[in-house]
Tab-separated table of C-alpha atoms in Angstrom:
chain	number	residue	atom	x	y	z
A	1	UNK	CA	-8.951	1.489	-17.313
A	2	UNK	CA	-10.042	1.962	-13.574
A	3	UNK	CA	-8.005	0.772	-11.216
A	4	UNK	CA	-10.798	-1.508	-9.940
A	5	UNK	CA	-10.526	-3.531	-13.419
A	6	UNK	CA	-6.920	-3.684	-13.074
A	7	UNK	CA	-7.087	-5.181	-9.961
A	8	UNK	CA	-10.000	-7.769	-11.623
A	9	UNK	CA	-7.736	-8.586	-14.172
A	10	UNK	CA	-4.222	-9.284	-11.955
A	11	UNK	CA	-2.546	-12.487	-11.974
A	12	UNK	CA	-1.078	-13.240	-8.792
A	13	UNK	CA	2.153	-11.967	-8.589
A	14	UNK	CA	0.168	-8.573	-9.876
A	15	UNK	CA	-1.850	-8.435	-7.137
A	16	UNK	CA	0.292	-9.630	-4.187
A	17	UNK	CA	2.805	-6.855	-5.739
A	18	UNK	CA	-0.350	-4.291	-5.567
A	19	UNK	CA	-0.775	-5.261	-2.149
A	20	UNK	CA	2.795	-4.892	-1.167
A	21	UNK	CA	3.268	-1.619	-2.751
A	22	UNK	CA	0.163	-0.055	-1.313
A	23	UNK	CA	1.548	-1.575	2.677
A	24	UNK	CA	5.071	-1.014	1.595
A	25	UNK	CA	4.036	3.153	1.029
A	26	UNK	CA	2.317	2.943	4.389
A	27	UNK	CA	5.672	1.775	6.177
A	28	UNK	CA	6.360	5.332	7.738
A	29	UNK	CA	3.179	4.936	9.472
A	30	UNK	CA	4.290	1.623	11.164
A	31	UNK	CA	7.635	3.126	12.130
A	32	UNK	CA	9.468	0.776	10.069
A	33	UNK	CA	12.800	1.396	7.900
A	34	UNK	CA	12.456	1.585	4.239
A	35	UNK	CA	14.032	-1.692	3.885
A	36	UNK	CA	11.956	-4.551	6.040
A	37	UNK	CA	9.535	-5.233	3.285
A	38	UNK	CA	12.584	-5.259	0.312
A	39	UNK	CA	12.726	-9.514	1.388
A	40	UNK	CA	9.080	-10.366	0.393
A	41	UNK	CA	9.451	-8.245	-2.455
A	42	UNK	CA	12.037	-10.444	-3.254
A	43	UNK	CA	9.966	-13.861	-2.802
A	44	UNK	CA	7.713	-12.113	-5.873
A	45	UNK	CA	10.959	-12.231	-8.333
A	46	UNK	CA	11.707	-15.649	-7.358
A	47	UNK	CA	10.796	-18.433	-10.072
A	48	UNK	CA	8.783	-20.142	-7.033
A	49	UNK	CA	7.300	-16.813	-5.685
A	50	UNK	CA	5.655	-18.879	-2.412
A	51	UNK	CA	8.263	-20.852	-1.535
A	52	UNK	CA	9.660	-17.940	1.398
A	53	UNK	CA	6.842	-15.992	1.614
A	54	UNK	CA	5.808	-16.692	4.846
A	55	UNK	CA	8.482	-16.781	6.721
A	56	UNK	CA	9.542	-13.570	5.284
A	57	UNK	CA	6.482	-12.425	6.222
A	58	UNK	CA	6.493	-13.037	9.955
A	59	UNK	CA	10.272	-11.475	9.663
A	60	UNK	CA	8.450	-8.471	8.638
A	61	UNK	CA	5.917	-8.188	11.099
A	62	UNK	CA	8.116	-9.008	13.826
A	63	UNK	CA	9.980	-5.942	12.798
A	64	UNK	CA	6.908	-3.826	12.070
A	65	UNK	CA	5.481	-5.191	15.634
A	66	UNK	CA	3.232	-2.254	17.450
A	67	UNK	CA	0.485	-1.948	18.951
A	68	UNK	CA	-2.603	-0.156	17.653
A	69	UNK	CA	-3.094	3.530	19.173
A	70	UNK	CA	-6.065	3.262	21.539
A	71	UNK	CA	-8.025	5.317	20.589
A	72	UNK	CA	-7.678	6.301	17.090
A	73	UNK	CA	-7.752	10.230	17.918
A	74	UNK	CA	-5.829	11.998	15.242
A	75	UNK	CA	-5.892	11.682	11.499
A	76	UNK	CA	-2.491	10.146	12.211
A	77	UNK	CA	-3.751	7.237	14.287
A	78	UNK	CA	-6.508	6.760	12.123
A	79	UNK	CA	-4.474	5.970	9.029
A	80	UNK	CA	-1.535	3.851	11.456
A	81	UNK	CA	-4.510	1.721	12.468
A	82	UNK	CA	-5.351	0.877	8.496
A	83	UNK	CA	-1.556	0.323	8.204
A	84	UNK	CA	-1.899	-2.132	10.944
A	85	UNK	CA	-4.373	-3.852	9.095
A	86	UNK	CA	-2.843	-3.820	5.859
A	87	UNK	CA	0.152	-6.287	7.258
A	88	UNK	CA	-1.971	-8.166	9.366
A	89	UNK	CA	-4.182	-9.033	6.611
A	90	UNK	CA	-0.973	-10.268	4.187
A	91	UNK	CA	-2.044	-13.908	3.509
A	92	UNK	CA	0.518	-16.209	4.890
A	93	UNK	CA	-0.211	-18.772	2.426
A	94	UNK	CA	-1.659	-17.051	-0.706
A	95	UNK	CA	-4.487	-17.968	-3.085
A	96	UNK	CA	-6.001	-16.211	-6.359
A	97	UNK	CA	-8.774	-15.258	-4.412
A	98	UNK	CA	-6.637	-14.274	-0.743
A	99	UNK	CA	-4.491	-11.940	-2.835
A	100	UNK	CA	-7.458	-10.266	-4.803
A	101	UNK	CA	-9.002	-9.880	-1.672
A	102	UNK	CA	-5.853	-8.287	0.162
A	103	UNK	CA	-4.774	-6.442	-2.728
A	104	UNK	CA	-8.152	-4.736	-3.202
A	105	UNK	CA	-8.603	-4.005	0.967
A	106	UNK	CA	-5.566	-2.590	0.619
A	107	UNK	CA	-6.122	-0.243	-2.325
A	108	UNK	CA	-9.010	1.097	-0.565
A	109	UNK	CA	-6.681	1.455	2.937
A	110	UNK	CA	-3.904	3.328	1.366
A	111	UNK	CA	-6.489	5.875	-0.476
A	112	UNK	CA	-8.034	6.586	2.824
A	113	UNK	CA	-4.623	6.749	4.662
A	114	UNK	CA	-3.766	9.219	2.243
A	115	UNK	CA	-6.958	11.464	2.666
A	116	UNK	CA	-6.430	11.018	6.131
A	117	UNK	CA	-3.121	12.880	5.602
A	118	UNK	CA	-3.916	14.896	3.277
A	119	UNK	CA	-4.467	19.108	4.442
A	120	UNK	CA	-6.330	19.434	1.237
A	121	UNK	CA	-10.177	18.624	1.522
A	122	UNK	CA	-11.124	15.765	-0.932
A	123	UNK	CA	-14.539	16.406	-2.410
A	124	UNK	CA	-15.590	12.577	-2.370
A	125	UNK	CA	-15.868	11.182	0.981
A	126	UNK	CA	-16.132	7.455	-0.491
A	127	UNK	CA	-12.867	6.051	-2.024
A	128	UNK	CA	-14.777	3.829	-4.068
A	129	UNK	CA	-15.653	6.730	-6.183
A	130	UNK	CA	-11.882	7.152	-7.250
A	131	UNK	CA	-11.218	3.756	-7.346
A	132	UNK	CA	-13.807	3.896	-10.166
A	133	UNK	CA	-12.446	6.286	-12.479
A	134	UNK	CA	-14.420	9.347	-10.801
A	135	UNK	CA	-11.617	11.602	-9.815
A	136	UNK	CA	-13.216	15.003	-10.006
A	137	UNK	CA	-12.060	17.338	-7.132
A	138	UNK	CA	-9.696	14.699	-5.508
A	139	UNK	CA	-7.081	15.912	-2.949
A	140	UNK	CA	-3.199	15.844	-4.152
A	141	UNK	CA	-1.646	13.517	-1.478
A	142	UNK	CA	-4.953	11.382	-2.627
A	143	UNK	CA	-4.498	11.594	-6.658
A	144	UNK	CA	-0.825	11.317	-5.913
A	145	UNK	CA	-1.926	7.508	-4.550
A	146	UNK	CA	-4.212	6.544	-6.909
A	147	UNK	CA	-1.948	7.153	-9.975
A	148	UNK	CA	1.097	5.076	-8.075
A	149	UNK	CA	-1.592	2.158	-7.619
A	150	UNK	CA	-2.615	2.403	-11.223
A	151	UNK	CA	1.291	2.831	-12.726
A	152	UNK	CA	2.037	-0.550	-10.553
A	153	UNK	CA	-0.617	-2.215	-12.203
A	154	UNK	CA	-0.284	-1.538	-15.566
A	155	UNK	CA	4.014	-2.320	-15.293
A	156	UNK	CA	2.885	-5.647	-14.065
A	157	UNK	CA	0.616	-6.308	-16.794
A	158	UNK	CA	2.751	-5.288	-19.595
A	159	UNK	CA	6.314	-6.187	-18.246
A	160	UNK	CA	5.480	-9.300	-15.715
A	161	UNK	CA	8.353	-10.244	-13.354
A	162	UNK	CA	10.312	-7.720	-15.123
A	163	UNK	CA	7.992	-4.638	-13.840
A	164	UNK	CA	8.609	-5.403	-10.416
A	165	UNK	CA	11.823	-3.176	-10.076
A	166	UNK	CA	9.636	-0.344	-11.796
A	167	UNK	CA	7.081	-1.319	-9.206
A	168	UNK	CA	9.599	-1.220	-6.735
A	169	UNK	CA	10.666	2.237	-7.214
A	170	UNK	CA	7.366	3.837	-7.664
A	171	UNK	CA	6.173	1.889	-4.483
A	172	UNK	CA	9.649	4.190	-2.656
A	173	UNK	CA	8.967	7.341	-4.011
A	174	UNK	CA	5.482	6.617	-2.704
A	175	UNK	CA	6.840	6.218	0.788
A	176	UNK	CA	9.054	8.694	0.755
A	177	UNK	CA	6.175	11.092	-0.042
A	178	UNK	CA	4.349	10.199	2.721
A	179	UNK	CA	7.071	9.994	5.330
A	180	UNK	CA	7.420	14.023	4.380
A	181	UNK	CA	3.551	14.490	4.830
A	182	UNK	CA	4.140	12.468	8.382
A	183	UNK	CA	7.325	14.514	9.331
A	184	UNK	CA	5.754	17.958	8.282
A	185	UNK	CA	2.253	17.372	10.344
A	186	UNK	CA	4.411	16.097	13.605
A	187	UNK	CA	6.242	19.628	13.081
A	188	UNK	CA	3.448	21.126	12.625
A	189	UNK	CA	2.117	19.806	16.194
A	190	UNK	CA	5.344	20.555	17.789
């Protein structure tokens, strides 16, 4: 199944967990510690998942609080502005059709941060093309991305509330991933 039908067929813990894990990989980018999202992943295991969410929320982006790079020169600030976005866009007070929405922007962010990154040239220059199923010729960092957001998915879907740890730790290995590609291309400047 293509990861756009998984994310048509989320409930929405599933897709506010998407969302998460696709900002929560992007962290690095934001300068944040691999902890500040851990309390709204919390509010998602909690029998009433809403109740905190907000105010866990603005926790987070109080923490995460930077300002865009003017201008968006480098690969680099490129893919820190579509972080930005990612946690801007979190719906304070989610809906169905807020958290498809999000969840779905933010598939699409976190592929292109990722080919943004990525030293390897991806032969599609349209995410929606991967998103699809069409992954002919796709980059590492890139494939690397689209299997995490596809793995989250289907845990949710088969194991509920009881994926999210799963979902959890493939979101960190995510992040940790990309904090290396962010480390090695800052070396690679200095």
């Amino acid at each position: 199944m293509s990861l756009v039908e998984l994310i048509a067929q989320a409930d929405e813990r599933g897709l506010a967990a998407s969302g998460l894990a696709c900002l929560d990989r992007c962290v690095p980018l934001l300068g944040g510690d691999d902890d500040v999202l851990r309390p709204l992943w919390a509010s998602l295991a909690e029998a009433d998942t809403w109740a905190e969410w907000g105010t866990r929320l603005e926790q987070a982006r109080a923490k995460l609080d930077a300002e865009d790079p003017e201008p968006a020169v480098t690969d680099e600030d490129q893919a820190a502005v579509l972080a930005r976005r990612m946690l801007d866009a979190v719906p304070t007070e989610p809906s169905g059709d807020e958290l498809r929405a999000w969840a779905d922007a933010c598939s699409v962010a976190a592929l292109q941060v990722h080919r943004f990154l990525d030293h390897a040239d991806d032969a599609e220059a349209c995410v929606t093309a991967r998103r699809e199923g069409r992954t002919e010729g796709m980059s590492p960092l890139v494939a690397a991305e689209l299997r995490r957001q596809v793995v989250i998915l289907e845990l949710l879907a088969e194991h509920g509330t009881g994926g999210l740890r799963l979902a959890l730790d493939a979101s960190t290995e995510g992040r940790r991933v990309l904090r290396a590609v962010v480390s090695r291309r800052a070396r690679g400047r200095a």
